CSV table of C-alpha atoms in Angstrom, one decimal:
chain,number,residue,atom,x,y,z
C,19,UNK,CA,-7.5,-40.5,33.3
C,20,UNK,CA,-4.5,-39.6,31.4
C,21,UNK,CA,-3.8,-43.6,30.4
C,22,UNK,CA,-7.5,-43.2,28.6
C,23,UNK,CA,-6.1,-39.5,26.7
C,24,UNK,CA,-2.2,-40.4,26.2
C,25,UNK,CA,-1.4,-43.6,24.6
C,26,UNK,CA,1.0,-46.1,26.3
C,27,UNK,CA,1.1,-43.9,29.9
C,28,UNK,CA,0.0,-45.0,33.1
C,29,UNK,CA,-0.2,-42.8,36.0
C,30,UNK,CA,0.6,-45.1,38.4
C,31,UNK,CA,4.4,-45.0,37.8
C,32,UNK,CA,4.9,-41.3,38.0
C,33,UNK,CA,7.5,-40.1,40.2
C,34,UNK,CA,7.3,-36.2,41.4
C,35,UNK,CA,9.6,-34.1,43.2
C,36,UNK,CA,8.4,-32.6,46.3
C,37,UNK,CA,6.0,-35.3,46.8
C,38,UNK,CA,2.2,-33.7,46.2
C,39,UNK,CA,1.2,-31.0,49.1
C,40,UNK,CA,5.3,-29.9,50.1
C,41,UNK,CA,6.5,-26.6,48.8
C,42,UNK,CA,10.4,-27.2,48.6
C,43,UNK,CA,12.4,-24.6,46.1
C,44,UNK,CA,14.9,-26.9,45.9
C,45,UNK,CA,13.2,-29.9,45.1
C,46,UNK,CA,15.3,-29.8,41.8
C,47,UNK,CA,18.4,-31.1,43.2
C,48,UNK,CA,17.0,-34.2,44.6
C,49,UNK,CA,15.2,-34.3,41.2
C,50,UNK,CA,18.6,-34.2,39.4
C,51,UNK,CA,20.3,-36.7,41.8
C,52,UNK,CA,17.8,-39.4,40.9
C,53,UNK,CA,18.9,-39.2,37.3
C,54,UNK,CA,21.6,-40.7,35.6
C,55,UNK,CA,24.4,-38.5,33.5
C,56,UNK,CA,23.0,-38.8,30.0
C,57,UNK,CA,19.6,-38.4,30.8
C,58,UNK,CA,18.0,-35.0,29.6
C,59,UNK,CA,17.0,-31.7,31.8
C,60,UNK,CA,14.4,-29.6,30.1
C,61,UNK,CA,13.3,-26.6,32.1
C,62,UNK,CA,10.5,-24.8,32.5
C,63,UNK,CA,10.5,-22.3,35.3
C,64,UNK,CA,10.4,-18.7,36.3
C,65,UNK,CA,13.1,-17.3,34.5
C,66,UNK,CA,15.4,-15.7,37.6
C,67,UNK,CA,15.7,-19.9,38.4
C,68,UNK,CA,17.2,-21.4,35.3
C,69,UNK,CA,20.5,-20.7,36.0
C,70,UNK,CA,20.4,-22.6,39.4
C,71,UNK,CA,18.8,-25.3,38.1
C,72,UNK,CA,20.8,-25.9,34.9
C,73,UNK,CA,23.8,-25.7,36.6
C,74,UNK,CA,23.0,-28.1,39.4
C,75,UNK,CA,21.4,-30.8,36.1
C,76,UNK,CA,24.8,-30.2,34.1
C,77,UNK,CA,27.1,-30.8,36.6
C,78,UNK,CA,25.6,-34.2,37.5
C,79,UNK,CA,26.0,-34.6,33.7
C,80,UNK,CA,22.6,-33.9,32.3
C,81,UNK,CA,22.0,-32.4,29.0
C,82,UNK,CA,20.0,-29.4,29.6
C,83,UNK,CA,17.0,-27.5,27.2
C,84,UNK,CA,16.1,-24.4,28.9
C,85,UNK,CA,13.4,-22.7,27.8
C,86,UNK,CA,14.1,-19.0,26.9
C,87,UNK,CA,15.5,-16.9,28.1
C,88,UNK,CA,17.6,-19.4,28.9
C,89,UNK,CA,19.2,-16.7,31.6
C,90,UNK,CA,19.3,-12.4,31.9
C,91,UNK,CA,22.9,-12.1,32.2
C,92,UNK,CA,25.8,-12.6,29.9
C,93,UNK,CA,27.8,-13.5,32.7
C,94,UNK,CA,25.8,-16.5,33.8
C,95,UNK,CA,25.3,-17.7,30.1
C,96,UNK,CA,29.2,-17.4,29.4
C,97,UNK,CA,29.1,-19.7,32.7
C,98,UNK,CA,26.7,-22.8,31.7
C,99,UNK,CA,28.9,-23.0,28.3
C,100,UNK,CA,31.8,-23.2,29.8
C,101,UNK,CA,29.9,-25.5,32.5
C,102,UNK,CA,28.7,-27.7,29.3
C,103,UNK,CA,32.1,-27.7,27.7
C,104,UNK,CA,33.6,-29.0,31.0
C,105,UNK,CA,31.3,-32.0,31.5
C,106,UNK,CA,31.0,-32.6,27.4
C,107,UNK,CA,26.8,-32.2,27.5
C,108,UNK,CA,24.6,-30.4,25.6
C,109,UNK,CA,23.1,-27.0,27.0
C,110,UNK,CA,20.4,-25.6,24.0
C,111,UNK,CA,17.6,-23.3,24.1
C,112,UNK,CA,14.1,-24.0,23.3
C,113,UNK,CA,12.6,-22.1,20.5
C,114,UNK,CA,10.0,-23.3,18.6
C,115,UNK,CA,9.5,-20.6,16.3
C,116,UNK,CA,12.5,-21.6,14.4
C,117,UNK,CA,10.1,-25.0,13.9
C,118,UNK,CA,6.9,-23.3,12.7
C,119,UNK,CA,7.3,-24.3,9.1
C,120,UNK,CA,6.1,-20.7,7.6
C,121,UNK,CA,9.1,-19.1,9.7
C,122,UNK,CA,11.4,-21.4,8.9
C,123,UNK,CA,10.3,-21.2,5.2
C,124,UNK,CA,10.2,-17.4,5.6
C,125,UNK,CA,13.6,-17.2,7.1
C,126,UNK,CA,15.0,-19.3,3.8
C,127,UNK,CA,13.9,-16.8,1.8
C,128,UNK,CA,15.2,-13.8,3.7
C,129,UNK,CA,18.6,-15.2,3.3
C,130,UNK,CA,18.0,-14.5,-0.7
C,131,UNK,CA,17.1,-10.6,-0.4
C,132,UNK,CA,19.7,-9.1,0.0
C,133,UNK,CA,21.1,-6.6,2.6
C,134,UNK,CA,18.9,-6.2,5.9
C,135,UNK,CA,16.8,-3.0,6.2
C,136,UNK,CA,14.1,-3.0,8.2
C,137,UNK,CA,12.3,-5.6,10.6
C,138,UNK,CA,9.5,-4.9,12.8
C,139,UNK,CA,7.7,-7.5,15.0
C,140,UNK,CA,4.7,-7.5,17.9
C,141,UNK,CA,3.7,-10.2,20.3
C,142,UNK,CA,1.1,-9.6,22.9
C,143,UNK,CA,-0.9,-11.5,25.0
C,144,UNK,CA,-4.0,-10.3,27.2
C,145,UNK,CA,-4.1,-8.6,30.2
C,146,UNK,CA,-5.8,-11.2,32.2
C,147,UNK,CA,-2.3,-13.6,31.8
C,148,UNK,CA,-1.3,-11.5,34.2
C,149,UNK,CA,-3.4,-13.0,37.0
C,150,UNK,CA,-1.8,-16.4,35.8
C,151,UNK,CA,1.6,-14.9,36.1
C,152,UNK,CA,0.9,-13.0,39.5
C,153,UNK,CA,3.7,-15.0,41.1
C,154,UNK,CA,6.3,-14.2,39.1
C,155,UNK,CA,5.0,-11.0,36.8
C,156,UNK,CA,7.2,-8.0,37.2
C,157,UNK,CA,9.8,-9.8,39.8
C,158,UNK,CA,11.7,-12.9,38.2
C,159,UNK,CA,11.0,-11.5,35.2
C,160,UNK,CA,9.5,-9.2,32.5
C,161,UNK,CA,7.1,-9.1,29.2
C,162,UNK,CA,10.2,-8.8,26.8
C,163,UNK,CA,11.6,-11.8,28.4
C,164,UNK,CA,9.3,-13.3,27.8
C,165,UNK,CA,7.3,-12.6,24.5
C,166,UNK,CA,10.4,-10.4,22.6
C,167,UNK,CA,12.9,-13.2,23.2
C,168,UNK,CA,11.0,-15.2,20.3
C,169,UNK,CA,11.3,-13.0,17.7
C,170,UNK,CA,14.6,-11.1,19.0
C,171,UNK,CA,15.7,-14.7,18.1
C,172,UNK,CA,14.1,-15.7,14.7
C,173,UNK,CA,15.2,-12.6,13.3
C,174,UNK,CA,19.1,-13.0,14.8
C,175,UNK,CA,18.6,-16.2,13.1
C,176,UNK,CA,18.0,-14.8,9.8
C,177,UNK,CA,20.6,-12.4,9.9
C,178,UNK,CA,23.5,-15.1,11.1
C,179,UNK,CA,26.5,-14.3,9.5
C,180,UNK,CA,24.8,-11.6,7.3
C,181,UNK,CA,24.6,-8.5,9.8
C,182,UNK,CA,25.7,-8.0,13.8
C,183,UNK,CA,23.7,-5.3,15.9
C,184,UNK,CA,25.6,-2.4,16.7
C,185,UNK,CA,23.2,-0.1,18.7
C,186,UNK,CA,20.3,-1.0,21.0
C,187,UNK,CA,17.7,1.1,22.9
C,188,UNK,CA,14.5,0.0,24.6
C,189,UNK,CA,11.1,2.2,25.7
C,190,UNK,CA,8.7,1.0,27.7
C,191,UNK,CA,4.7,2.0,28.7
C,192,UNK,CA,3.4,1.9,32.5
C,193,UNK,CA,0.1,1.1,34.2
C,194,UNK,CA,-1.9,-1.6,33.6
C,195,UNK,CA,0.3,-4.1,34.9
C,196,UNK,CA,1.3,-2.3,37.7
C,197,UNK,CA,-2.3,-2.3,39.1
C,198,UNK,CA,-3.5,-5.5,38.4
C,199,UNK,CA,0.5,-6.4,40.2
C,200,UNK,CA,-0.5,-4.9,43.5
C,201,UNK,CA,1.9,-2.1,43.1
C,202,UNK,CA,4.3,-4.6,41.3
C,203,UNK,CA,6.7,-2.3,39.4
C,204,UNK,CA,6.9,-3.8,36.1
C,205,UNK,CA,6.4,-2.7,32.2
C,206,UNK,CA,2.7,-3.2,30.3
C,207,UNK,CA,4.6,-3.0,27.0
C,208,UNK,CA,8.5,-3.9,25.7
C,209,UNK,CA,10.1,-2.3,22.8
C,210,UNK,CA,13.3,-2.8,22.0
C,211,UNK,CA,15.1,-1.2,18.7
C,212,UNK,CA,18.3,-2.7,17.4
C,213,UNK,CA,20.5,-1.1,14.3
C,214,UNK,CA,22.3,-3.8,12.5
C,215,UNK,CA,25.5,-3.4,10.2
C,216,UNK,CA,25.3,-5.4,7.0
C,217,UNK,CA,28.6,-7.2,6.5
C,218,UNK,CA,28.3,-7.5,2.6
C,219,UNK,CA,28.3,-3.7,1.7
C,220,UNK,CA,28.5,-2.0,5.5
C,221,UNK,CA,25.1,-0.3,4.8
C,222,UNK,CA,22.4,0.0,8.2
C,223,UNK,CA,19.1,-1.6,8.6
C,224,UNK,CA,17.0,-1.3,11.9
C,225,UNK,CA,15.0,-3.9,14.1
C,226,UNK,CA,12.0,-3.4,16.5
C,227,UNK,CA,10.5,-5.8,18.5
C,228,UNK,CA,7.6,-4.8,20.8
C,229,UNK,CA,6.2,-7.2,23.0
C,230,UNK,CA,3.1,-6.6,25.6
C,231,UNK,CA,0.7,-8.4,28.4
C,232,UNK,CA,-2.1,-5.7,28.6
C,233,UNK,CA,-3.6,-6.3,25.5
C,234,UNK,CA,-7.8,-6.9,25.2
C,235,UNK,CA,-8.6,-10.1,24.6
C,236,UNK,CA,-9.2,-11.4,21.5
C,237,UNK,CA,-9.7,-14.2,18.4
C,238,UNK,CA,-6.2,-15.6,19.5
C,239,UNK,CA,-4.3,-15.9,22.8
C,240,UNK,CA,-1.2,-14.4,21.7
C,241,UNK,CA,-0.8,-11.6,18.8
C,242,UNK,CA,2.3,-12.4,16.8
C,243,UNK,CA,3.1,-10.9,13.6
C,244,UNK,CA,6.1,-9.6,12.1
C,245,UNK,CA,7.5,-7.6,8.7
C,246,UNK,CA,10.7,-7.9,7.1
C,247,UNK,CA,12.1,-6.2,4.4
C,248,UNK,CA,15.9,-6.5,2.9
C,249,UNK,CA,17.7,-4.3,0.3
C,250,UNK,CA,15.8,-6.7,-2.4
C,251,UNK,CA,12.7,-7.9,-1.3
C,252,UNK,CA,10.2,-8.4,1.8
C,253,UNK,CA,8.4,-10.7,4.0
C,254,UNK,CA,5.1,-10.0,6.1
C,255,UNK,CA,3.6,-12.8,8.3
C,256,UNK,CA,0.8,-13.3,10.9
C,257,UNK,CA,1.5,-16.1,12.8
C,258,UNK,CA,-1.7,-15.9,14.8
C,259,UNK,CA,-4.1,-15.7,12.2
C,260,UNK,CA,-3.5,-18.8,9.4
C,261,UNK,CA,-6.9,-18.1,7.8
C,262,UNK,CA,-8.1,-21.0,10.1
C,263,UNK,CA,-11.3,-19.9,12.3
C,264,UNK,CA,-13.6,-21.6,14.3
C,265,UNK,CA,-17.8,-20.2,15.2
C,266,UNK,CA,-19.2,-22.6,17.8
C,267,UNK,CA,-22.3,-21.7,20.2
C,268,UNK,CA,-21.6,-20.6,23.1
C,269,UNK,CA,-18.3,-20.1,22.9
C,270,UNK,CA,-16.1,-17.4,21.4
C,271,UNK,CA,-15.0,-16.8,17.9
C,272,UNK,CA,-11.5,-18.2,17.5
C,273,UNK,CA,-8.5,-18.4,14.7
C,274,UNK,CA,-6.7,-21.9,15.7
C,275,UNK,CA,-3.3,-22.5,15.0
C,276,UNK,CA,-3.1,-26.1,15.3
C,277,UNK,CA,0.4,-26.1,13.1
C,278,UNK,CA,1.7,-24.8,16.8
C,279,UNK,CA,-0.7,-27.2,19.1
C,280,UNK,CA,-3.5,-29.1,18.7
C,281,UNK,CA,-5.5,-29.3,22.0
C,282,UNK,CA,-8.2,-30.6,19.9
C,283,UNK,CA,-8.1,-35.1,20.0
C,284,UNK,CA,-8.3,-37.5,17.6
C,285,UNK,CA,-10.6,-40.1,18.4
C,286,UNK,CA,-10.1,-39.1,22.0
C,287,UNK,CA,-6.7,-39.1,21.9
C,288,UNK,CA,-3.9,-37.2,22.1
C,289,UNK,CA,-2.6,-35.9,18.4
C,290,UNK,CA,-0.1,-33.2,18.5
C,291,UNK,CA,2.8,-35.2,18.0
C,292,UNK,CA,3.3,-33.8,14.7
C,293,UNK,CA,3.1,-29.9,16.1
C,294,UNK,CA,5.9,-27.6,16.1
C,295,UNK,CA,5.2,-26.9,19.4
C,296,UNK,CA,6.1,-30.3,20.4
C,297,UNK,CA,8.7,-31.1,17.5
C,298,UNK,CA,11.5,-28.7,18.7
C,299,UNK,CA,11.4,-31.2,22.1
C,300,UNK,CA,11.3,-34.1,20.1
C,301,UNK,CA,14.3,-32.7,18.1
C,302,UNK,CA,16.0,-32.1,21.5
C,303,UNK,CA,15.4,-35.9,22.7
C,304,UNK,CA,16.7,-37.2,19.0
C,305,UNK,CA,19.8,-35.0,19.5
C,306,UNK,CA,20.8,-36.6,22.9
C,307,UNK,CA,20.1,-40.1,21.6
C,308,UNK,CA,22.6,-39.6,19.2
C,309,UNK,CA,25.0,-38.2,21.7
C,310,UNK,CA,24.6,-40.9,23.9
C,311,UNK,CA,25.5,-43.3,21.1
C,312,UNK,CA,28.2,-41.3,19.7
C,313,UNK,CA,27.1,-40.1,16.5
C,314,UNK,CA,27.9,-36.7,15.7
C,315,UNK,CA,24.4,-34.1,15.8
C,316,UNK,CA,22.7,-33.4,12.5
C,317,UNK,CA,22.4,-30.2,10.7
C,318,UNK,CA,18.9,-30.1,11.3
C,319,UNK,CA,19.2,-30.6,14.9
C,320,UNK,CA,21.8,-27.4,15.5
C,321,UNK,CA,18.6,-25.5,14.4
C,322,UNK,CA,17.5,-26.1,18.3
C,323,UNK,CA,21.0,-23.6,19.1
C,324,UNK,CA,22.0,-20.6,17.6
C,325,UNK,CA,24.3,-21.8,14.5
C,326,UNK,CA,27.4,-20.1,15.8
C,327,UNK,CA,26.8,-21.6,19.3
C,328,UNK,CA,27.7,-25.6,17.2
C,329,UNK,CA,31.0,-25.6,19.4
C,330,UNK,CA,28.4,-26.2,22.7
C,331,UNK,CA,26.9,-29.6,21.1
C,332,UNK,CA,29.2,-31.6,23.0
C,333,UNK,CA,29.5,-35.4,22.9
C,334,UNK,CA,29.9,-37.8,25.5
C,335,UNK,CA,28.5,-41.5,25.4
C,336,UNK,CA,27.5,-42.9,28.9
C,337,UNK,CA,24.2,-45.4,28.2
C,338,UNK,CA,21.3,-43.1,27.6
C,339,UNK,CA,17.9,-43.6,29.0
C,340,UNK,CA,14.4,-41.7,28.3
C,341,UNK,CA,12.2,-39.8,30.1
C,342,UNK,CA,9.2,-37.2,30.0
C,343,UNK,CA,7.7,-34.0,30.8
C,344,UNK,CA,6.2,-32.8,34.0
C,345,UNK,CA,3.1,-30.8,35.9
C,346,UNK,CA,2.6,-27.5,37.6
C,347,UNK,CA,5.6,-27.1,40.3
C,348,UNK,CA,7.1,-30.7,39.9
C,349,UNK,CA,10.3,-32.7,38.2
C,350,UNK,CA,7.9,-36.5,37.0
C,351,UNK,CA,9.8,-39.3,35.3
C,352,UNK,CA,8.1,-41.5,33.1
C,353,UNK,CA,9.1,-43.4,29.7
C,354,UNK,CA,9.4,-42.1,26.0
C,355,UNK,CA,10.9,-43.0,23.1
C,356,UNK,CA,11.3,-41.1,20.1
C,357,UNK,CA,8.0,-39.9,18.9
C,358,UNK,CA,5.3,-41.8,21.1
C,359,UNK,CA,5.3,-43.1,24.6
C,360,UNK,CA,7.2,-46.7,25.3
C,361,UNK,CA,5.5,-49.6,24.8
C,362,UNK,CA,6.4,-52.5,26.5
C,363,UNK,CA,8.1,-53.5,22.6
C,364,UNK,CA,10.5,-50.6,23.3
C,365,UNK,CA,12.2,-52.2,26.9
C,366,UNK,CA,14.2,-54.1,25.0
C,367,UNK,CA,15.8,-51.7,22.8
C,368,UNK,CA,19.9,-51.3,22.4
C,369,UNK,CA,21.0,-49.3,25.7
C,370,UNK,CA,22.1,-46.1,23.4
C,371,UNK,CA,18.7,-45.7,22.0
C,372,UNK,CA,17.0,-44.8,25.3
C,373,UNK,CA,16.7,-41.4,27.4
C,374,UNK,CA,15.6,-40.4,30.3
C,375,UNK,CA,14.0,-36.5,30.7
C,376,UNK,CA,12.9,-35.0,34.3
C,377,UNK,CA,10.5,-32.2,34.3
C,378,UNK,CA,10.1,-29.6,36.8
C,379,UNK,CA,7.3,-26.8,36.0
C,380,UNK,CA,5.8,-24.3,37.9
C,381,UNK,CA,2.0,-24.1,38.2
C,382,UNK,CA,2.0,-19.9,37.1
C,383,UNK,CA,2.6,-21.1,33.2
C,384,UNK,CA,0.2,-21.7,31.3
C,385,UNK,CA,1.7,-21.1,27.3
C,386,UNK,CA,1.0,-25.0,25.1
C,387,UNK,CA,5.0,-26.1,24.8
C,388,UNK,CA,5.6,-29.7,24.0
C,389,UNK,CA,7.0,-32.6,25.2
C,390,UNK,CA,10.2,-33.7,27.4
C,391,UNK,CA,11.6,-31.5,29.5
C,392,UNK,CA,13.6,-31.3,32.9
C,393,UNK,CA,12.8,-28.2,35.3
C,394,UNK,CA,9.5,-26.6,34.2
C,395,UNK,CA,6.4,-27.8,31.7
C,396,UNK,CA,3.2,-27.1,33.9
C,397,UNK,CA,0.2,-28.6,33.7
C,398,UNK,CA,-1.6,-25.7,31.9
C,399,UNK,CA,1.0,-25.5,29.5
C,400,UNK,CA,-0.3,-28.2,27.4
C,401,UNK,CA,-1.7,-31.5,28.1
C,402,UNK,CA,0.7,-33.0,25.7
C,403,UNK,CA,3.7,-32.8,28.6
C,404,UNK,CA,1.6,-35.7,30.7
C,405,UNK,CA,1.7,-37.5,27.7
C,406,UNK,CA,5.5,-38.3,28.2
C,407,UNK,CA,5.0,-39.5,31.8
C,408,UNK,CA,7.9,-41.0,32.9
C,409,UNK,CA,8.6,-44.8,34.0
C,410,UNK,CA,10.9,-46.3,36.3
């Protein structure tokens, strides 16, 4: 029972939208109607549906995380900022590489080497994802989407204000994914290669980011690993392999990253509150707390948004509430507060200091992400979502 896993949550109070056994696309809107503005969207679905839902959580006055991409046009991105701006909520991505505490410390010592020169990064994951992602797999969406969109961002991140891309071309390879599809039409393998101008001296340094779902299965889930070189100095890092693996009988060899998740309980219990996987929603719920009290967001919390994107935190102060993260296809509502689940201690807390989260997530993912969220954390993703079960 999750009450016996996840401290302080009892299953009996969850609410879901479509009740259990009804298929309804647009569950979300009666999801978002049962919330109050002020309370937090975070959403978790098949890419080609974020924009829908976002819109339809901002306008009721909902802060929104969306996880990326947060949409596939410019156009409909230009249109949840100015959507944000108009009803003064927040509207930020989530990316929890820029979390992962070598990356983060990686990127702080890019910023010292000089011009940008060269960057190359891969992230796969193995073919058999694909019969998880059937549903959606070459139709809402594809692998760079997906898998390039992570480090696509961390590097932009480490070049803000120091370089701007001027060129971009993309190849692709065909096959695999095609077959194990049905006849879907969609890529096996993503690259995408990006010159950037440097804006101290006006020299050129080139990106590429390759991303892929056919690869064989191995040690990991997910291949990531990337190189970085500048004018000065350079930067290689594996974030699948930390030099942490695991033998057991019967089961197969493994490097663990439990810096990014910890499936893995303490004492029976749940324990990855302290993951970056779950810290970059926990940053998220901390940054609409202090909206909804007025205070103005933290440096360290504008690390959840591009920093050139600081003009979208908006502020508005209506009492904030708290809620948490959902399962496969449905929007749940339970009680959190800060970095555990409420306690009967917390329900009588100052009115600003609560928050209420719906989560919506479709039952194809199946990547660990953390906590809160509004439209999207399934049940595969990580058992750490039903830990922030929602209360009336």
């Amino acid at each position: 029972a999750l009450g016996e896993v996840y401290e302080g949550i009892d299953p009996s109070v969850i609410e879901t939208w479509p009740k259990d056994g009804v298929v309804d696309p647009a569950a979300y809107k009666d999801a978002a109607a049962a919330f109050k503005p002020g309370d937090l969207a975070i959403i978790f679905t098949p890419d080609d549906t974020h924009y829908d839902i976002a819109m339809a959580c901002i306008e009721r006055g909902l802060h929104v995380m969306i996880t990326k991409p947060p949409v596939k046009s410019l156009k409909q991105h230009l249109e949840l900022v100015e959507a944000a701006k108009k009803h003064n909520v927040l509207c930020v991505a989530e990316l929890h590489k820029r979390f992962d505490p070598i990356y983060l410390d990686a990127r702080d010592r890019i910023r010292s080497l000089g011009p940008f020169s060269y960057f190359w990064a891969y992230m796969s994951q193995p073919k058999s994802q694909l019969d998880t992602f059937k549903a959606w797999a070459g139709k809402s969406s594809d692998i760079s989407y997906y898998l390039n969109s992570h480090h696509i961002d961390y590097h932009e991140w480490c070049l803000h204000g120091k370089a701007r891309p001027v060129r971009v071309t993309a190849h692709s390879s065909t096959g695999v994914a095609k077959e194990k599809l049905d006849g879907v039409e969609t890529e096996d393998t993503i690259t995408i290669v990006v010159d950037w101008k440097n804006f101290e001296d006006g020299s050129v340094g080139h990106g590429v980011y390759t991303s892929s779902w056919v690869a064989a299965k191995a040690d990991v889930h997910s291949q990531q690993r990337w190189f970085y070189m500048g004018q000065k100095g350079e930067v290689t890092v594996d974030q699948a392999h930390r030099g942490y693996t695991v033998a057991q009988d019967g089961v197969p060899f493994a490097s663990v990253n439990p810096l990014f998740w910890k499936p893995t309980p303490s004492e029976g219990r749940f324990a990855a509150q302290r993951t970056y996987g779950y810290i970059s929603f926990e940053e998220t719920v901390d940054a609409v707390a202090q909206v909804n009290s007025g205070k103005k967001v933290g440096s360290r919390l504008r690390r959840l948004a591009p920093d050139d994107r600081d003009h979208r935190w908006h502020h508005r102060d209506p009492r904030g509430r708290e809620a948490v993260p959902g399962r496969g296809g449905k929007a749940l509502r339970a009680p959190l507060r800060g970095r555990r689940p409420l306690r009967d201690s917390d329900r009588n807390a100052a009115p600003g200091m609560m928050l209420k989260t719906l989560a919506l997530a479709p039952m194809t993912c199946s990547i660990p992400l953390p906590v809160p969220e509004f439209a999207g954390i399934a049940a595969s993703h990580c058992p750490s979502q039903r830990q922030l079960q929602k209360k009336k």
